[in-house]
PDB file of C-alpha atoms and ligand atoms in Angstrom:
ATOM      1  CA  MET A 938       4.536  22.000 -22.179  1.00 46.00           C
ATOM      2  CA  THR A 939       5.661  18.487 -22.987  1.00 46.00           C
ATOM      3  CA  ASN A 940       7.686  16.476 -20.487  1.00 48.00           C
ATOM      4  CA  LEU A 941      10.658  14.884 -22.183  1.00 45.00           C
ATOM      5  CA  PRO A 942      11.475  11.425 -20.803  1.00 48.00           C
ATOM      6  CA  LEU A 943      14.800  12.428 -19.232  1.00 50.00           C
ATOM      7  CA  PHE A 944      15.027   9.449 -16.896  1.00 52.00           C
ATOM      8  CA  GLU A 945      14.352   6.537 -19.208  1.00 55.00           C
ATOM      9  CA  ASN A 946      16.794   3.654 -19.416  1.00 60.00           C
ATOM     10  CA  GLU A 947      17.894   1.746 -22.526  1.00 60.00           C
ATOM     11  CA  THR A 948      14.624  -0.226 -22.686  1.00 58.00           C
ATOM     12  CA  GLY A 949      12.575   2.978 -22.731  1.00 59.00           C
ATOM     13  CA  THR A 950      11.100   2.339 -19.304  1.00 67.00           C
ATOM     14  CA  ARG A 951      11.678   4.173 -16.050  1.00 74.00           C
ATOM     15  CA  ARG A 952      13.844   2.573 -13.400  1.00 89.00           C
ATOM     16  CA  ASN A 953      12.073   0.611 -10.653  1.00 94.00           C
ATOM     17  CA  GLU A 954      14.452   0.115  -7.742  1.00 94.00           C
ATOM     18  CA  PRO A 955      13.647  -2.415  -4.989  1.00 95.00           C
ATOM     19  CA  LEU A 956      14.394  -0.954  -1.533  1.00 96.00           C
ATOM     20  CA  GLY A 957      13.187  -4.049   0.317  1.00 96.00           C
ATOM     21  CA  PRO A 958      10.968  -7.111  -0.274  1.00 97.00           C
ATOM     22  CA  GLY A 959       7.828  -4.906  -0.215  1.00 97.00           C
ATOM     23  CA  ALA A 960       9.269  -1.479  -1.039  1.00 98.00           C
ATOM     24  CA  THR A 961       9.910  -0.118  -4.538  1.00 98.00           C
ATOM     25  CA  LEU A 962      11.252   3.257  -5.682  1.00 98.00           C
ATOM     26  CA  LEU A 963       9.665   4.172  -9.025  1.00 98.00           C
ATOM     27  CA  HIS A 964      12.083   6.808 -10.326  1.00 97.00           C
ATOM     28  CA  GLY A 965      10.249   9.690 -12.020  1.00 97.00           C
ATOM     29  CA  PHE A 966       6.879   7.904 -12.006  1.00 97.00           C
ATOM     30  CA  ALA A 967       4.952  11.161 -11.267  1.00 98.00           C
ATOM     31  CA  LEU A 968       6.781  13.383 -13.784  1.00 97.00           C
ATOM     32  CA  ALA A 969       4.158  13.054 -16.521  1.00 94.00           C
ATOM     33  CA  ASP A 970       1.491  14.403 -14.115  1.00 95.00           C
ATOM     34  CA  GLU A 971       3.462  17.195 -12.461  1.00 95.00           C
ATOM     35  CA  THR A 972       1.386  20.151 -13.697  1.00 96.00           C
ATOM     36  CA  ALA A 973      -1.935  18.538 -12.759  1.00 98.00           C
ATOM     37  CA  LEU A 974      -0.534  17.519  -9.367  1.00 98.00           C
ATOM     38  CA  LEU A 975       0.805  21.003  -8.539  1.00 98.00           C
ATOM     39  CA  ASP A 976      -2.456  22.679  -9.635  1.00 98.00           C
ATOM     40  CA  ALA A 977      -4.495  20.239  -7.526  1.00 98.00           C
ATOM     41  CA  ILE A 978      -2.271  20.785  -4.460  1.00 98.00           C
ATOM     42  CA  LYS A 979      -2.796  24.581  -4.732  1.00 98.00           C
ATOM     43  CA  ALA A 980      -6.577  24.124  -4.930  1.00 98.00           C
ATOM     44  CA  ILE A 981      -6.597  21.779  -1.910  1.00 98.00           C
ATOM     45  CA  ALA A 982      -4.477  24.170   0.189  1.00 98.00           C
ATOM     46  CA  ASP A 983      -6.828  27.053  -0.727  1.00 98.00           C
ATOM     47  CA  ASP A 984      -9.711  25.022   0.753  1.00 98.00           C
ATOM     48  CA  ALA A 985      -7.969  23.228   3.661  1.00 98.00           C
ATOM     49  CA  PRO A 986      -4.954  25.365   4.602  1.00 98.00           C
ATOM     50  CA  LEU A 987      -1.522  23.908   5.313  1.00 98.00           C
ATOM     51  CA  ARG A 988      -0.994  24.048   9.078  1.00 98.00           C
ATOM     52  CA  ASN A 989       1.586  23.050  11.678  1.00 98.00           C
ATOM     53  CA  MET A 990      -0.037  20.395  13.858  1.00 98.00           C
ATOM     54  CA  VAL A 991       0.812  19.804  17.511  1.00 98.00           C
ATOM     55  CA  THR A 992       2.034  16.386  18.666  1.00 96.00           C
ATOM     56  CA  PRO A 993       0.468  14.630  21.677  1.00 96.00           C
ATOM     57  CA  GLY A 994       3.638  15.631  23.559  1.00 97.00           C
ATOM     58  CA  GLY A 995       2.993  19.339  22.850  1.00 98.00           C
ATOM     59  CA  PHE A 996       5.599  19.976  20.121  1.00 96.00           C
ATOM     60  CA  VAL A 997       4.642  21.977  17.020  1.00 97.00           C
ATOM     61  CA  MET A 998       5.561  19.929  13.930  1.00 97.00           C
ATOM     62  CA  SER A 999       7.942  21.777  11.588  1.00 96.00           C
ATOM     63  CA  VAL A1000       6.373  20.157   8.515  1.00 97.00           C
ATOM     64  CA  ALA A1001       3.145  21.919   7.400  1.00 98.00           C
ATOM     65  CA  MET A1002       0.300  19.506   6.586  1.00 98.00           C
ATOM     66  CA  THR A1003      -3.143  19.226   5.066  1.00 99.00           C
ATOM     67  CA  ASN A1004      -5.210  16.382   3.577  1.00 99.00           C
ATOM     68  CA  CYS A1005      -7.614  15.385   0.862  1.00 99.00           C
ATOM     69  CA  GLY A1006      -9.862  12.344   0.614  1.00 98.00           C
ATOM     70  CA  THR A1007     -12.662  11.057   2.840  1.00 98.00           C
ATOM     71  CA  LEU A1008     -10.209  10.721   5.750  1.00 98.00           C
ATOM     72  CA  GLY A1009      -7.448  13.088   6.828  1.00 98.00           C
ATOM     73  CA  TRP A1010      -4.601  12.471   9.286  1.00 98.00           C
ATOM     74  CA  THR A1011      -4.470  14.918  12.195  1.00 98.00           C
ATOM     75  CA  SER A1012      -2.529  15.342  15.403  1.00 97.00           C
ATOM     76  CA  ASP A1013      -3.210  17.370  18.538  1.00 97.00           C
ATOM     77  CA  ARG A1014      -2.668  17.048  22.295  1.00 97.00           C
ATOM     78  CA  ARG A1015      -5.264  14.243  22.344  1.00 97.00           C
ATOM     79  CA  GLY A1016      -3.325  12.043  19.906  1.00 96.00           C
ATOM     80  CA  TYR A1017      -2.907  11.034  16.255  1.00 96.00           C
ATOM     81  CA  ARG A1018      -5.999   9.962  14.317  1.00 97.00           C
ATOM     82  CA  TYR A1019      -7.921  10.078  11.035  1.00 98.00           C
ATOM     83  CA  THR A1020     -10.983  12.358  10.835  1.00 98.00           C
ATOM     84  CA  GLU A1021     -13.653  13.016   8.189  1.00 98.00           C
ATOM     85  CA  ILE A1022     -13.802  16.706   9.185  1.00 98.00           C
ATOM     86  CA  ASP A1023     -10.925  19.192   9.005  1.00 98.00           C
ATOM     87  CA  PRO A1024     -10.660  20.560  12.562  1.00 98.00           C
ATOM     88  CA  ILE A1025      -9.665  24.001  11.207  1.00 98.00           C
ATOM     89  CA  THR A1026     -12.378  24.568   8.583  1.00 98.00           C
ATOM     90  CA  GLU A1027     -14.899  22.270  10.348  1.00 98.00           C
ATOM     91  CA  ARG A1028     -15.838  20.960   6.873  1.00 98.00           C
ATOM     92  CA  PRO A1029     -14.980  17.643   5.170  1.00 99.00           C
ATOM     93  CA  TRP A1030     -11.462  17.483   3.732  1.00 99.00           C
ATOM     94  CA  PRO A1031     -11.325  18.380  -0.001  1.00 99.00           C
ATOM     95  CA  SER A1032     -12.147  15.376  -2.168  1.00 98.00           C
ATOM     96  CA  MET A1033      -9.313  13.352  -3.679  1.00 98.00           C
ATOM     97  CA  PRO A1034      -8.619  14.612  -7.233  1.00 98.00           C
ATOM     98  CA  ALA A1035      -8.932  11.936  -9.949  1.00 98.00           C
ATOM     99  CA  CYS A1036      -5.301  12.510 -10.984  1.00 97.00           C
ATOM    100  CA  PHE A1037      -4.186  11.682  -7.402  1.00 98.00           C
ATOM    101  CA  THR A1038      -6.156   8.429  -7.208  1.00 98.00           C
ATOM    102  CA  ALA A1039      -5.005   7.329 -10.673  1.00 98.00           C
ATOM    103  CA  LEU A1040      -1.353   7.995  -9.840  1.00 98.00           C
ATOM    104  CA  ALA A1041      -1.491   6.131  -6.512  1.00 98.00           C
ATOM    105  CA  THR A1042      -3.394   3.140  -7.915  1.00 98.00           C
ATOM    106  CA  GLY A1043      -1.064   2.968 -10.941  1.00 98.00           C
ATOM    107  CA  ALA A1044       2.096   3.161  -8.818  1.00 98.00           C
ATOM    108  CA  ALA A1045       0.850   0.486  -6.411  1.00 98.00           C
ATOM    109  CA  ALA A1046      -0.029  -1.852  -9.313  1.00 98.00           C
ATOM    110  CA  THR A1047       3.403  -1.267 -10.897  1.00 97.00           C
ATOM    111  CA  ALA A1048       4.976  -2.322  -7.588  1.00 97.00           C
ATOM    112  CA  GLY A1049       2.786  -5.448  -7.374  1.00 97.00           C
ATOM    113  CA  PHE A1050      -0.108  -4.236  -5.208  1.00 98.00           C
ATOM    114  CA  GLU A1051      -3.266  -4.635  -7.304  1.00 97.00           C
ATOM    115  CA  SER A1052      -6.481  -2.669  -6.614  1.00 92.00           C
ATOM    116  CA  PHE A1053      -5.059  -0.208  -4.085  1.00 98.00           C
ATOM    117  CA  ILE A1054      -7.726   2.494  -3.636  1.00 98.00           C
ATOM    118  CA  PRO A1055      -6.611   5.256  -1.258  1.00 98.00           C
ATOM    119  CA  ASP A1056      -9.179   7.034   0.919  1.00 98.00           C
ATOM    120  CA  ALA A1057      -6.657   9.450   2.469  1.00 98.00           C
ATOM    121  CA  CYS A1058      -3.879  11.641   1.102  1.00 98.00           C
ATOM    122  CA  LEU A1059      -1.682  13.506   3.578  1.00 98.00           C
ATOM    123  CA  ILE A1060       0.091  16.483   2.016  1.00 98.00           C
ATOM    124  CA  ASN A1061       3.367  17.345   3.777  1.00 98.00           C
ATOM    125  CA  ARG A1062       5.182  20.605   2.966  1.00 98.00           C
ATOM    126  CA  TYR A1063       8.840  20.913   3.984  1.00 98.00           C
ATOM    127  CA  ALA A1064      10.586  24.311   4.072  1.00 98.00           C
ATOM    128  CA  PRO A1065      14.379  24.520   4.456  1.00 98.00           C
ATOM    129  CA  GLY A1066      15.346  23.501   8.008  1.00 98.00           C
ATOM    130  CA  THR A1067      12.321  21.234   8.561  1.00 97.00           C
ATOM    131  CA  ARG A1068      12.468  17.487   9.075  1.00 96.00           C
ATOM    132  CA  LEU A1069      10.355  14.480  10.014  1.00 96.00           C
ATOM    133  CA  THR A1070      11.733  12.408  12.880  1.00 95.00           C
ATOM    134  CA  LEU A1071      11.864   8.609  12.754  1.00 97.00           C
ATOM    135  CA  HIS A1072       8.383   7.077  13.220  1.00 96.00           C
ATOM    136  CA  GLN A1073       6.082   4.232  12.118  1.00 97.00           C
ATOM    137  CA  ASP A1074       2.736   4.728  10.324  1.00 96.00           C
ATOM    138  CA  LYS A1075       0.352   2.763  12.537  1.00 95.00           C
ATOM    139  CA  ASN A1076      -2.917   4.745  12.539  1.00 94.00           C
ATOM    140  CA  GLU A1077      -4.390   2.802   9.594  1.00 94.00           C
ATOM    141  CA  GLN A1078      -6.818  -0.121   9.924  1.00 94.00           C
ATOM    142  CA  ASP A1079      -5.223  -2.659   7.582  1.00 96.00           C
ATOM    143  CA  PHE A1080      -1.425  -2.988   7.407  1.00 96.00           C
ATOM    144  CA  SER A1081      -1.758  -5.341   4.419  1.00 96.00           C
ATOM    145  CA  GLN A1082      -2.558  -2.205   2.355  1.00 97.00           C
ATOM    146  CA  PRO A1083       0.538  -0.423   1.023  1.00 98.00           C
ATOM    147  CA  ILE A1084       1.410   3.267   1.347  1.00 98.00           C
ATOM    148  CA  VAL A1085       2.284   5.252  -1.775  1.00 98.00           C
ATOM    149  CA  SER A1086       4.493   8.326  -1.412  1.00 98.00           C
ATOM    150  CA  VAL A1087       5.088  10.990  -4.099  1.00 98.00           C
ATOM    151  CA  SER A1088       7.988  13.461  -3.827  1.00 98.00           C
ATOM    152  CA  LEU A1089       7.727  16.892  -5.476  1.00 98.00           C
ATOM    153  CA  GLY A1090       9.943  19.975  -5.426  1.00 98.00           C
ATOM    154  CA  VAL A1091      13.388  20.187  -3.862  1.00 98.00           C
ATOM    155  CA  PRO A1092      15.273  16.939  -3.157  1.00 98.00           C
ATOM    156  CA  ALA A1093      15.330  15.314   0.281  1.00 98.00           C
ATOM    157  CA  ILE A1094      17.071  12.434   2.004  1.00 98.00           C
ATOM    158  CA  PHE A1095      14.687   9.811   3.226  1.00 98.00           C
ATOM    159  CA  LEU A1096      15.623   7.570   6.175  1.00 97.00           C
ATOM    160  CA  PHE A1097      14.573   3.946   5.803  1.00 96.00           C
ATOM    161  CA  GLY A1098      14.952   2.044   9.066  1.00 97.00           C
ATOM    162  CA  GLY A1099      13.939  -1.304  10.477  1.00 97.00           C
ATOM    163  CA  LEU A1100      11.118  -2.600  12.662  1.00 97.00           C
ATOM    164  CA  LYS A1101      12.779  -1.237  15.828  1.00 98.00           C
ATOM    165  CA  ARG A1102      13.598   2.470  16.283  1.00 97.00           C
ATOM    166  CA  SER A1103      17.192   1.562  17.157  1.00 97.00           C
ATOM    167  CA  ASP A1104      17.727  -0.435  13.915  1.00 98.00           C
ATOM    168  CA  LYS A1105      20.292   0.910  11.460  1.00 98.00           C
ATOM    169  CA  THR A1106      18.854   3.343   8.889  1.00 98.00           C
ATOM    170  CA  ARG A1107      19.612   3.641   5.200  1.00 97.00           C
ATOM    171  CA  ARG A1108      19.626   7.043   3.434  1.00 98.00           C
ATOM    172  CA  VAL A1109      17.618   7.184   0.201  1.00 97.00           C
ATOM    173  CA  PRO A1110      17.748  10.416  -1.857  1.00 97.00           C
ATOM    174  CA  LEU A1111      14.317  11.296  -3.284  1.00 98.00           C
ATOM    175  CA  VAL A1112      13.879  13.848  -6.081  1.00 98.00           C
ATOM    176  CA  HIS A1113      10.967  15.564  -7.824  1.00 98.00           C
ATOM    177  CA  GLY A1114       8.693  12.986  -9.447  1.00 98.00           C
ATOM    178  CA  ASP A1115       9.897   9.957  -7.484  1.00 98.00           C
ATOM    179  CA  VAL A1116       7.214   7.608  -6.163  1.00 98.00           C
ATOM    180  CA  VAL A1117       7.806   4.981  -3.471  1.00 98.00           C
ATOM    181  CA  VAL A1118       5.445   2.116  -2.679  1.00 98.00           C
ATOM    182  CA  TRP A1119       5.807   0.598   0.804  1.00 97.00           C
ATOM    183  CA  GLY A1120       3.972  -2.606   1.612  1.00 98.00           C
ATOM    184  CA  GLY A1121       4.195  -6.176   2.829  1.00 97.00           C
ATOM    185  CA  PRO A1122       7.085  -6.776   5.224  1.00 97.00           C
ATOM    186  CA  ASP A1123       8.301  -3.147   4.834  1.00 98.00           C
ATOM    187  CA  ARG A1124       4.991  -1.505   5.759  1.00 98.00           C
ATOM    188  CA  LEU A1125       5.836  -1.002   9.453  1.00 97.00           C
ATOM    189  CA  ARG A1126       9.446   0.060   9.085  1.00 98.00           C
ATOM    190  CA  TYR A1127      10.599   3.163  10.929  1.00 98.00           C
ATOM    191  CA  HIS A1128      11.193   6.043   8.527  1.00 98.00           C
ATOM    192  CA  GLY A1129      11.805   9.796   8.472  1.00 98.00           C
ATOM    193  CA  VAL A1130      13.172  12.693   6.447  1.00 98.00           C
ATOM    194  CA  LEU A1131      16.478  14.497   7.179  1.00 98.00           C
ATOM    195  CA  THR A1132      16.475  18.285   7.640  1.00 98.00           C
ATOM    196  CA  LEU A1133      15.713  19.870   4.264  1.00 98.00           C
ATOM    197  CA  LYS A1134      18.554  21.865   2.707  1.00 98.00           C
ATOM    198  CA  GLU A1135      18.088  25.278   1.057  1.00 98.00           C
ATOM    199  CA  ASN A1136      17.392  24.608  -2.647  1.00 98.00           C
ATOM    200  CA  HIS A1137      15.187  25.906  -5.460  1.00 98.00           C
ATOM    201  CA  HIS A1138      12.718  24.085  -7.670  1.00 98.00           C
ATOM    202  CA  PRO A1139      10.943  25.744 -10.607  1.00 95.00           C
ATOM    203  CA  GLY A1140       7.279  25.874  -9.539  1.00 93.00           C
ATOM    204  CA  LEU A1141       7.786  24.994  -5.856  1.00 98.00           C
ATOM    205  CA  GLU A1142      10.275  27.681  -4.739  1.00 98.00           C
ATOM    206  CA  ASN A1143      12.325  26.284  -1.819  1.00 98.00           C
ATOM    207  CA  TYR A1144       9.749  23.708  -0.760  1.00 98.00           C
ATOM    208  CA  ARG A1145       9.464  19.955  -0.900  1.00 98.00           C
ATOM    209  CA  ILE A1146       5.953  18.523  -1.004  1.00 98.00           C
ATOM    210  CA  ASN A1147       5.249  14.894  -0.276  1.00 98.00           C
ATOM    211  CA  LEU A1148       1.917  13.217  -0.959  1.00 98.00           C
ATOM    212  CA  THR A1149       1.294  10.112   1.159  1.00 98.00           C
ATOM    213  CA  PHE A1150      -1.587   7.948  -0.049  1.00 98.00           C
ATOM    214  CA  ARG A1151      -3.170   5.509   2.350  1.00 98.00           C
ATOM    215  CA  LYS A1152      -6.165   3.239   2.728  1.00 97.00           C
ATOM    216  CA  ALA A1153      -6.821   4.410   6.274  1.00 97.00           C
ATOM    217  CA  GLY A1154     -10.385   3.257   6.957  1.00 96.00           C
TER     218      GLY A1154
HETATM  219  C1  MD3 B2051       8.258   3.521   4.921  1.00 53.65           C
HETATM  220  N1  MD3 B2051       6.124  11.136   5.189  1.00 53.65           N
HETATM  221  O1  MD3 B2051       3.689  11.404   6.283  1.00 53.65           O
HETATM  222  S1  MD3 B2051       6.734   9.282   2.861  1.00 53.65           S
HETATM  223  C2  MD3 B2051       4.402  10.480   6.725  1.00 53.65           C
HETATM  224  O2  MD3 B2051       8.442  12.274   2.840  1.00 53.65           O
HETATM  225  C3  MD3 B2051       5.768  10.324   6.178  1.00 53.65           C
HETATM  226  O3  MD3 B2051       6.851  13.276   3.898  1.00 53.65           O
HETATM  227  C4  MD3 B2051       7.454  11.151   4.658  1.00 53.65           C
HETATM  228  O4  MD3 B2051       6.485   9.506   6.642  1.00 53.65           O
HETATM  229  C5  MD3 B2051       7.594  12.308   3.713  1.00 53.65           C
HETATM  230  O5  MD3 B2051       4.041   9.665   7.575  1.00 53.65           O
HETATM  231  C6  MD3 B2051       7.849   9.875   4.047  1.00 53.65           C
HETATM  232  C7  MD3 B2051       7.354   7.710   2.716  1.00 53.65           C
HETATM  233  C8  MD3 B2051       6.870   6.644   3.627  1.00 53.65           C
HETATM  234  C9  MD3 B2051       5.600   6.586   4.086  1.00 53.65           C
HETATM  235  C10 MD3 B2051       5.201   5.483   4.823  1.00 53.65           C
HETATM  236  C11 MD3 B2051       6.068   4.445   5.103  1.00 53.65           C
HETATM  237  C12 MD3 B2051       7.741   5.635   3.913  1.00 53.65           C
HETATM  238  C13 MD3 B2051       7.363   4.547   4.653  1.00 53.65           C
HETATM  239  C14 MD3 B2051       5.692   3.304   5.833  1.00 53.65           C
HETATM  240  C15 MD3 B2051       6.584   2.298   6.076  1.00 53.65           C
HETATM  241  C16 MD3 B2051       7.884   2.401   5.632  1.00 53.65           C
HETATM  242 FE1   FE B2052       5.355   8.144   7.880  1.00 53.65          FE
END
């Protein structure tokens, strides 16, 4: 099937919306790759199953997660960290598919971050009723490297905060195919995802999947 360019503007290019000095929303940037992305996600989850991790405080996260790449983000009672081995399968995380790396590197370059090469991709799966509370991503080595996030499936409302948890948040709707690049002064902003509403997406049922690409090591 061919993807028609439904979200092009009058110049024939997709809309790139600045959310901050180092944050850009690339509307529909992942649409051309959706079939390859969904197939690759299924293969990864067959190898390293989606699971509900436990926070250091003992809460089971409502979002189901897995990883691909040389490093994978995990959480348990001992803390948050990146590991080379999946603690469930006790094998390395599945390797990063070429279509993932190309998408992340291309999105970062489009947003002004040249030569971004991710070594970790966290796959988050949201069912209706699940959410991600406000947090910062601070487990990576080098905060000068951006984070690239790809939204697939049912729409969600993303919360974009400030550098303090108590700072005012902005609500940003994210739909299937949207890619956001977060870097520079926006890299350590608090962020989260509001409780997912019941919705249907052809190919992803009532789920939202988010891919978060990082240079973790
Ligand atoms: C803004 N995931 O996995 S990705 C996460 O939609 C995470 O699943 C969310 O936050 C999701 O840690 C949001 C977007 C994102 C990622 C990193 C950021 C936004 C960010 C870092 C700084 C500011
Ligand atoms: Fe995050």
